Amino acid sequence: MAEPRISSIDGKLAEEFAVPSHVDEVKEKMVSFARLHADAGRRVVLITSGGTKVPLESRTVRFLDNFSSGRRGASSAEYFIDSGYAVIFLHRHRSLYPYTRMFLSVNMLDALQFRAGEGAPANSGEVVVDQQVLPNIAKVLRRYNEVKEERLLLPIEFSTLSEYLHLLKVAAQALSSLGSKAMFYLAAAVSDFYIPASDMPEHKIQSSDGPLQLSMKMVPKILSPLVKDWAPQAFVISFKLETDSTILIKKARRALDTYRHQAVVANVLDSRRGYVVVVTPETEAELILTDEDEKNEVEIEERIVSNLTAAHKSFIMQPVG
Ligand code: PMT
């Protein structure tokens, strides 16, 4: 298989975005994960999830953040695994995580209790889970353990934009050997603006210096080298988030025209849990949860993943042109 091309963004990445110290170690993990699952004939999806953080100072006290709870990425990871995929989960530190996401609203200590023996003092004995607080815990734990045993999930964390960009690049390189069997599902909320390392003050910005004026540079659109150079044979899905629904589809179409990838999942911030449109060069599929679906706790990610895994299957079978 041909080596990925070097793009002009590679130079910019190296110069203006600090390279994480563990990048080679992460790449090795990703390469062996890809090899393991390629040998097993499995498709692999790289999911990005959560928001990136952009520091304002090198010794960071303050930073700008992009909004994303990580729920879309974490729940999608579970549905991809159920559909036979292995998942690299590139996620923001402490954002929602597959399987444990279901218990986030529970205070751990409220879910535990002592099982005191006959005549023993209260608050003594073995600590057990209170099944009334966590009614689904056994089912979820069983599935989590199966996934762990079969090594179907590789979690990798990022916090800053620099970490995200470098780790996405090595992920693309690690998955390039899978060709069309690799999917990129870019659900993370990525900053469009940053302060280059060379322009950043080292120490905490002082409020005694008066009102703060920031000048930020545009982050290179990473979809471009990803599609053209780093993983040219892969199936690539980007997300488009807007708050104004009237421009959503136009923006999704523009992204497809610009980057020439396979699909955009378009969503509006307020309705994202119940309505998305999967836009491809030829089609627009509206995915909607009804009141009945919501009553039955159906999640829209199940529909998104079902739509995209079917499209990925056709993509793989397509003759290489
Ligand atoms: O996590 P949740 O709370 O469940 O919310 C899910 C979500 C709303 C965050 C998710 O569904 C979503 O829409 N994610 C994409 C948000 C986003 O960054 O949109 P954007 O329009 O700014 O970027 C569009 C695409 O370009 C994204 O796929 C992004 O990965 C990509 N991008 C962005 C910036 C950049 N410099 N390079 C990129 O390639």
Short mmCIF file of C-alpha atoms and ligand atoms in Angstrom, two decimals:
data_model
loop_
_atom_site.label_atom_id
_atom_site.label_comp_id
_atom_site.label_asym_id
_atom_site.label_seq_id
_atom_site.Cartn_x
_atom_site.Cartn_y
_atom_site.Cartn_z
CA MET A 1 0.00 0.00 0.00
CA ALA A 2 1.29 3.51 -0.91
CA GLU A 3 2.71 5.71 1.86
CA PRO A 4 0.43 8.64 2.78
CA ARG A 5 1.40 11.93 1.03
CA ILE A 6 2.94 14.77 3.02
CA SER A 7 0.63 17.81 3.02
CA SER A 8 1.46 21.45 3.80
CA ILE A 9 -0.61 21.09 6.98
CA ASP A 10 1.92 18.56 8.30
CA GLY A 11 4.54 21.35 8.50
CA LYS A 12 2.11 23.72 10.21
CA LEU A 13 1.09 21.02 12.70
CA ALA A 14 4.69 20.40 13.67
CA GLU A 15 5.54 24.12 13.99
CA GLU A 16 2.50 25.65 15.66
CA PHE A 17 0.87 22.86 17.67
CA ALA A 18 2.89 21.25 20.47
CA VAL A 19 3.43 17.55 19.77
CA PRO A 20 2.19 15.42 22.71
CA SER A 21 5.05 13.52 24.34
CA HIS A 22 3.22 10.16 24.12
CA VAL A 23 2.32 10.39 20.42
CA ASP A 24 4.61 7.51 19.31
CA GLU A 25 3.36 5.26 22.09
CA VAL A 26 -0.26 5.97 21.09
CA LYS A 27 0.51 5.34 17.43
CA GLU A 28 1.99 1.94 18.28
CA LYS A 29 -1.13 1.01 20.24
CA MET A 30 -3.32 2.05 17.32
CA VAL A 31 -1.22 0.16 14.78
CA SER A 32 -1.42 -3.09 16.76
CA PHE A 33 -5.16 -2.57 17.36
CA ALA A 34 -5.68 -2.09 13.59
CA ARG A 35 -3.59 -5.18 12.82
CA LEU A 36 -5.45 -7.34 15.35
CA HIS A 37 -8.84 -6.46 13.90
CA ALA A 38 -7.76 -6.49 10.26
CA ASP A 39 -6.55 -10.09 10.84
CA ALA A 40 -9.96 -10.91 12.31
CA GLY A 41 -11.65 -9.40 9.21
CA ARG A 42 -13.29 -6.68 11.30
CA ARG A 43 -13.97 -3.09 10.21
CA VAL A 44 -12.51 -0.38 12.43
CA VAL A 45 -14.02 3.02 13.20
CA LEU A 46 -12.15 5.97 14.70
CA ILE A 47 -14.64 8.03 16.70
CA THR A 48 -13.70 11.51 17.89
CA SER A 49 -15.76 12.79 20.79
CA GLY A 50 -15.95 15.76 23.16
CA GLY A 51 -14.68 19.31 22.78
CA THR A 52 -11.14 20.61 22.30
CA LYS A 53 -9.55 23.04 24.71
CA VAL A 54 -7.48 26.00 23.45
CA PRO A 55 -5.05 27.41 26.03
CA LEU A 56 -4.49 31.17 26.33
CA GLU A 57 -1.23 30.83 28.32
CA SER A 58 1.61 28.26 28.06
CA ARG A 59 1.39 27.56 31.80
CA THR A 60 -2.33 27.33 31.35
CA VAL A 61 -4.73 28.88 33.80
CA ARG A 62 -7.30 29.99 31.22
CA PHE A 63 -8.57 28.31 28.10
CA LEU A 64 -11.41 28.40 25.54
CA ASP A 65 -13.53 25.30 25.17
CA ASN A 66 -15.84 23.90 22.49
CA PHE A 67 -19.17 22.57 23.66
CA SER A 68 -19.73 18.79 23.56
CA SER A 69 -20.72 16.45 26.37
CA GLY A 70 -19.34 13.44 24.46
CA ARG A 71 -22.67 11.66 24.59
CA ARG A 72 -22.98 11.29 20.81
CA GLY A 73 -19.51 9.77 20.51
CA ALA A 74 -19.86 7.49 23.54
CA SER A 75 -23.27 6.06 22.60
CA SER A 76 -22.23 5.69 18.95
CA ALA A 77 -19.21 3.66 20.08
CA GLU A 78 -21.55 1.13 21.72
CA TYR A 79 -23.74 0.84 18.61
CA PHE A 80 -20.71 0.43 16.33
CA ILE A 81 -19.40 -2.37 18.55
CA ASP A 82 -22.84 -4.03 18.47
CA SER A 83 -22.67 -3.81 14.67
CA GLY A 84 -19.39 -5.75 14.56
CA TYR A 85 -16.86 -2.90 14.47
CA ALA A 86 -13.77 -2.37 16.59
CA VAL A 87 -13.60 1.21 17.89
CA ILE A 88 -10.76 3.63 18.55
CA PHE A 89 -12.38 6.17 20.87
CA LEU A 90 -10.41 9.44 20.68
CA HIS A 91 -12.15 11.46 23.36
CA ARG A 92 -11.81 14.50 25.57
CA HIS A 93 -10.51 13.65 29.03
CA ARG A 94 -13.51 13.24 31.39
CA SER A 95 -16.16 13.52 28.68
CA LEU A 96 -18.82 10.78 28.46
CA TYR A 97 -17.44 7.28 28.00
CA PRO A 98 -19.09 4.17 26.49
CA TYR A 99 -21.07 2.09 29.02
CA THR A 100 -20.22 4.20 32.08
CA ARG A 101 -22.09 7.14 30.46
CA MET A 102 -25.32 5.56 31.69
CA PHE A 103 -24.40 6.06 35.32
CA LEU A 104 -23.04 9.56 35.22
CA SER A 105 -25.95 11.10 37.10
CA VAL A 106 -25.50 8.67 39.99
CA ASN A 107 -23.34 9.57 42.97
CA MET A 108 -21.16 6.46 43.42
CA LEU A 109 -21.56 6.48 47.19
CA ASP A 110 -25.38 6.49 46.86
CA ALA A 111 -25.10 3.31 44.79
CA LEU A 112 -23.18 1.37 47.45
CA GLN A 113 -24.29 -0.08 50.75
CA PHE A 114 -22.96 -2.30 53.54
CA ARG A 115 -24.29 -5.81 53.84
CA ALA A 116 -23.97 -6.19 57.59
CA GLY A 117 -24.19 -9.74 58.96
CA GLU A 118 -26.80 -10.74 61.55
CA GLY A 119 -26.24 -8.74 64.76
CA ALA A 120 -23.29 -6.81 63.25
CA PRO A 121 -23.12 -3.03 63.78
CA ALA A 122 -24.57 -0.81 61.05
CA ASN A 123 -22.10 0.50 58.49
CA SER A 124 -19.91 -2.58 58.65
CA GLY A 125 -19.37 -5.71 56.55
CA GLU A 126 -19.08 -6.22 52.81
CA VAL A 127 -19.80 -3.29 50.47
CA VAL A 128 -22.28 -4.19 47.71
CA VAL A 129 -24.09 -2.39 44.88
CA ASP A 130 -27.61 -1.20 45.57
CA GLN A 131 -29.51 -2.67 42.59
CA GLN A 132 -32.35 -0.23 43.13
CA VAL A 133 -30.06 2.71 42.43
CA LEU A 134 -28.40 0.93 39.47
CA PRO A 135 -31.04 -1.43 38.07
CA ASN A 136 -29.15 -2.15 34.78
CA ILE A 137 -25.69 -2.52 36.25
CA ALA A 138 -25.34 -6.30 35.74
CA LYS A 139 -26.34 -6.14 32.07
CA VAL A 140 -24.01 -3.22 31.33
CA LEU A 141 -21.12 -4.74 33.29
CA ARG A 142 -21.51 -8.02 31.37
CA ARG A 143 -21.37 -6.21 28.00
CA TYR A 144 -18.45 -4.02 29.13
CA ASN A 145 -16.46 -7.09 30.19
CA GLU A 146 -17.14 -8.87 26.87
CA VAL A 147 -15.97 -5.82 24.94
CA LYS A 148 -12.83 -5.62 27.09
CA GLU A 149 -12.07 -9.32 26.70
CA GLU A 150 -12.40 -9.15 22.91
CA ARG A 151 -10.36 -5.90 22.84
CA LEU A 152 -13.00 -4.14 20.76
CA LEU A 153 -12.48 -0.69 22.27
CA LEU A 154 -9.26 1.32 22.35
CA PRO A 155 -9.73 4.52 24.38
CA ILE A 156 -7.34 7.41 23.74
CA GLU A 157 -7.68 10.75 25.53
CA PHE A 158 -7.05 14.33 24.44
CA SER A 159 -7.60 17.65 26.18
CA THR A 160 -6.11 20.38 24.01
CA LEU A 161 -6.59 21.16 20.33
CA SER A 162 -2.89 20.34 19.72
CA GLU A 163 -3.28 16.89 21.22
CA TYR A 164 -6.44 16.30 19.20
CA LEU A 165 -4.82 17.29 15.89
CA HIS A 166 -1.66 15.21 16.37
CA LEU A 167 -3.52 12.16 17.66
CA LEU A 168 -6.03 12.30 14.80
CA LYS A 169 -3.15 12.38 12.36
CA VAL A 170 -1.43 9.33 13.84
CA ALA A 171 -4.79 7.53 13.99
CA ALA A 172 -5.25 8.15 10.27
CA GLN A 173 -1.78 6.81 9.57
CA ALA A 174 -2.34 3.78 11.80
CA LEU A 175 -5.61 2.92 10.03
CA SER A 176 -4.35 3.54 6.49
CA SER A 177 -3.43 -0.16 6.14
CA LEU A 178 -7.16 -1.03 6.46
CA GLY A 179 -8.00 0.94 3.30
CA SER A 180 -11.77 1.21 2.77
CA LYS A 181 -12.48 -0.90 5.86
CA ALA A 182 -11.60 2.06 8.09
CA MET A 183 -14.23 4.64 9.00
CA PHE A 184 -13.67 8.08 10.54
CA TYR A 185 -16.62 9.40 12.54
CA LEU A 186 -15.64 12.93 13.49
CA ALA A 187 -18.17 13.88 16.17
CA ALA A 188 -15.77 15.95 18.29
CA ALA A 189 -16.41 19.68 18.52
CA VAL A 190 -13.14 21.13 17.25
CA SER A 191 -12.07 24.72 17.73
CA ASP A 192 -11.72 26.84 14.60
CA PHE A 193 -9.44 29.34 16.37
CA TYR A 194 -6.15 29.07 18.26
CA ILE A 195 -3.15 31.02 19.53
CA PRO A 196 0.13 29.69 18.11
CA ALA A 197 2.67 28.58 20.72
CA SER A 198 5.05 31.38 19.62
CA ASP A 199 2.41 34.11 20.33
CA MET A 200 1.26 32.75 23.67
CA PRO A 201 2.30 34.43 26.94
CA GLU A 202 4.14 32.02 29.22
CA HIS A 203 2.57 33.14 32.48
CA LYS A 204 -0.95 33.86 33.67
CA ILE A 205 -2.42 36.94 31.94
CA GLN A 206 -2.73 39.73 34.51
CA SER A 207 -6.09 41.47 34.94
CA SER A 208 -4.15 44.47 36.27
CA ASP A 209 -3.02 45.02 32.63
CA GLY A 210 -6.63 45.97 31.73
CA PRO A 211 -9.23 44.48 29.35
CA LEU A 212 -8.04 41.49 27.36
CA GLN A 213 -7.98 41.60 23.57
CA LEU A 214 -7.38 38.30 21.85
CA SER A 215 -6.20 37.73 18.33
CA MET A 216 -6.54 34.13 17.24
CA LYS A 217 -5.49 32.33 14.08
CA MET A 218 -7.68 30.01 12.03
CA VAL A 219 -7.11 26.31 12.69
CA PRO A 220 -6.35 24.47 9.44
CA LYS A 221 -9.37 22.34 8.45
CA ILE A 222 -8.03 18.91 9.26
CA LEU A 223 -10.62 17.18 7.08
CA SER A 224 -8.67 18.28 4.06
CA PRO A 225 -5.39 16.36 4.68
CA LEU A 226 -7.33 13.52 6.27
CA VAL A 227 -9.34 12.86 3.11
CA LYS A 228 -6.65 13.74 0.57
CA ASP A 229 -3.43 12.55 2.16
CA TRP A 230 -3.61 10.65 5.43
CA ALA A 231 -6.41 8.14 4.80
CA PRO A 232 -7.47 8.57 1.16
CA GLN A 233 -9.25 5.21 0.92
CA ALA A 234 -11.21 5.44 4.16
CA PHE A 235 -14.92 6.16 4.65
CA VAL A 236 -15.05 9.61 6.26
CA ILE A 237 -18.01 11.16 8.10
CA SER A 238 -17.87 14.69 9.43
CA PHE A 239 -20.46 16.44 11.59
CA LYS A 240 -21.95 19.87 11.06
CA LEU A 241 -23.26 21.70 14.10
CA GLU A 242 -25.24 24.91 13.73
CA THR A 243 -27.58 26.90 15.94
CA ASP A 244 -29.44 28.39 12.92
CA SER A 245 -31.39 25.56 11.24
CA THR A 246 -31.92 27.58 8.03
CA ILE A 247 -28.24 27.32 7.03
CA LEU A 248 -27.59 23.75 8.19
CA ILE A 249 -28.04 21.76 4.98
CA LYS A 250 -26.32 24.40 2.85
CA LYS A 251 -23.28 24.25 5.17
CA ALA A 252 -23.27 20.43 5.14
CA ARG A 253 -23.36 20.41 1.31
CA ARG A 254 -20.58 22.97 1.19
CA ALA A 255 -18.42 20.75 3.40
CA LEU A 256 -19.03 17.77 1.09
CA ASP A 257 -18.17 19.84 -1.99
CA THR A 258 -15.01 21.18 -0.37
CA TYR A 259 -13.57 18.05 1.21
CA ARG A 260 -15.09 15.36 -1.06
CA HIS A 261 -15.66 12.91 1.78
CA GLN A 262 -18.56 10.47 2.03
CA ALA A 263 -21.16 12.01 4.39
CA VAL A 264 -21.98 14.82 6.80
CA VAL A 265 -24.22 14.29 9.82
CA ALA A 266 -25.95 17.65 10.19
CA ASN A 267 -27.49 18.70 13.50
CA VAL A 268 -28.82 21.77 15.30
CA LEU A 269 -27.65 22.25 18.89
CA ASP A 270 -31.11 22.29 20.55
CA SER A 271 -32.64 19.37 18.61
CA ARG A 272 -29.56 17.16 18.22
CA ARG A 273 -30.89 14.36 20.43
CA GLY A 274 -34.00 13.78 18.30
CA TYR A 275 -33.24 14.96 14.76
CA VAL A 276 -30.28 14.77 12.39
CA VAL A 277 -29.86 14.71 8.62
CA VAL A 278 -27.30 12.40 7.03
CA VAL A 279 -26.20 14.26 3.90
CA THR A 280 -24.25 12.51 1.12
CA PRO A 281 -23.44 13.84 -2.38
CA GLU A 282 -26.58 12.12 -3.70
CA THR A 283 -28.97 11.85 -0.73
CA GLU A 284 -30.42 13.51 2.36
CA ALA A 285 -31.78 11.13 5.01
CA GLU A 286 -33.72 12.69 7.88
CA LEU A 287 -33.47 10.63 11.06
CA ILE A 288 -36.15 11.53 13.58
CA LEU A 289 -37.11 10.11 16.96
CA THR A 290 -40.86 9.95 17.55
CA ASP A 291 -42.51 10.37 20.98
CA GLU A 292 -42.95 6.59 20.97
CA ASP A 293 -39.20 6.09 20.33
CA GLU A 294 -38.38 8.43 23.19
CA LYS A 295 -40.77 6.57 25.51
CA ASN A 296 -38.92 3.36 24.61
CA GLU A 297 -35.57 5.08 25.23
CA VAL A 298 -34.44 4.66 21.62
CA GLU A 299 -31.34 6.77 20.96
CA ILE A 300 -30.80 8.62 17.71
CA GLU A 301 -27.22 7.31 17.56
CA GLU A 302 -28.62 3.81 16.93
CA ARG A 303 -30.27 5.18 13.74
CA ILE A 304 -27.18 7.16 12.71
CA VAL A 305 -24.91 4.13 13.13
CA SER A 306 -27.34 1.85 11.28
CA ASN A 307 -27.50 4.29 8.34
CA LEU A 308 -23.72 4.71 8.18
CA THR A 309 -22.72 1.05 8.61
CA ALA A 310 -25.00 0.16 5.66
CA ALA A 311 -23.43 2.94 3.57
CA HIS A 312 -19.94 1.81 4.61
CA LYS A 313 -20.71 -1.75 3.51
CA SER A 314 -21.68 -0.53 0.01
CA PHE A 315 -18.59 1.70 -0.07
CA ILE A 316 -16.30 -1.26 0.65
CA MET A 317 -17.91 -3.36 -2.10
CA GLN A 318 -17.64 -0.58 -4.66
CA PRO A 319 -14.91 -1.24 -7.27
CA VAL A 320 -11.82 0.95 -6.69
CA GLY A 321 -11.86 3.64 -9.38
O1 PMT B 1 -21.28 15.55 22.48
P1 PMT B 1 -22.77 15.89 22.44
O2 PMT B 1 -23.15 16.80 23.57
O3 PMT B 1 -23.63 14.64 22.34
O4 PMT B 1 -23.01 16.74 21.09
C1 PMT B 1 -22.71 16.20 19.85
C2 PMT B 1 -22.22 17.30 18.86
C3 PMT B 1 -23.30 18.34 18.70
C4 PMT B 1 -20.94 17.96 19.38
C5 PMT B 1 -21.93 16.56 17.50
O5 PMT B 1 -23.10 15.99 17.02
C6 PMT B 1 -21.35 17.52 16.43
O6 PMT B 1 -22.07 18.19 15.70
N1 PMT B 1 -19.99 17.58 16.32
C7 PMT B 1 -19.27 18.49 15.38
C8 PMT B 1 -19.20 19.86 15.97
C9 PMT B 1 -18.31 20.78 15.16
O7 PMT B 1 -17.20 21.01 15.50
O8 PMT B 1 -18.84 21.24 14.06
P2 PMT B 1 -18.07 22.26 13.06
O9 PMT B 1 -19.11 22.73 12.14
O10 PMT B 1 -17.30 23.30 13.80
O11 PMT B 1 -17.01 21.32 12.31
C10 PMT B 1 -17.41 20.54 11.22
C11 PMT B 1 -16.50 19.33 11.00
O12 PMT B 1 -15.19 19.77 10.64
C12 PMT B 1 -16.39 18.43 12.23
O13 PMT B 1 -16.61 17.09 11.84
C13 PMT B 1 -14.95 18.62 12.70
O14 PMT B 1 -14.41 17.38 13.15
C14 PMT B 1 -14.25 19.10 11.43
N2 PMT B 1 -13.19 20.09 11.73
C15 PMT B 1 -13.45 21.15 12.52
C16 PMT B 1 -12.44 22.07 12.78
C17 PMT B 1 -11.18 21.88 12.18
N3 PMT B 1 -10.18 22.70 12.38
N4 PMT B 1 -10.96 20.83 11.39
C18 PMT B 1 -11.94 19.96 11.12
O15 PMT B 1 -11.74 19.03 10.35
#
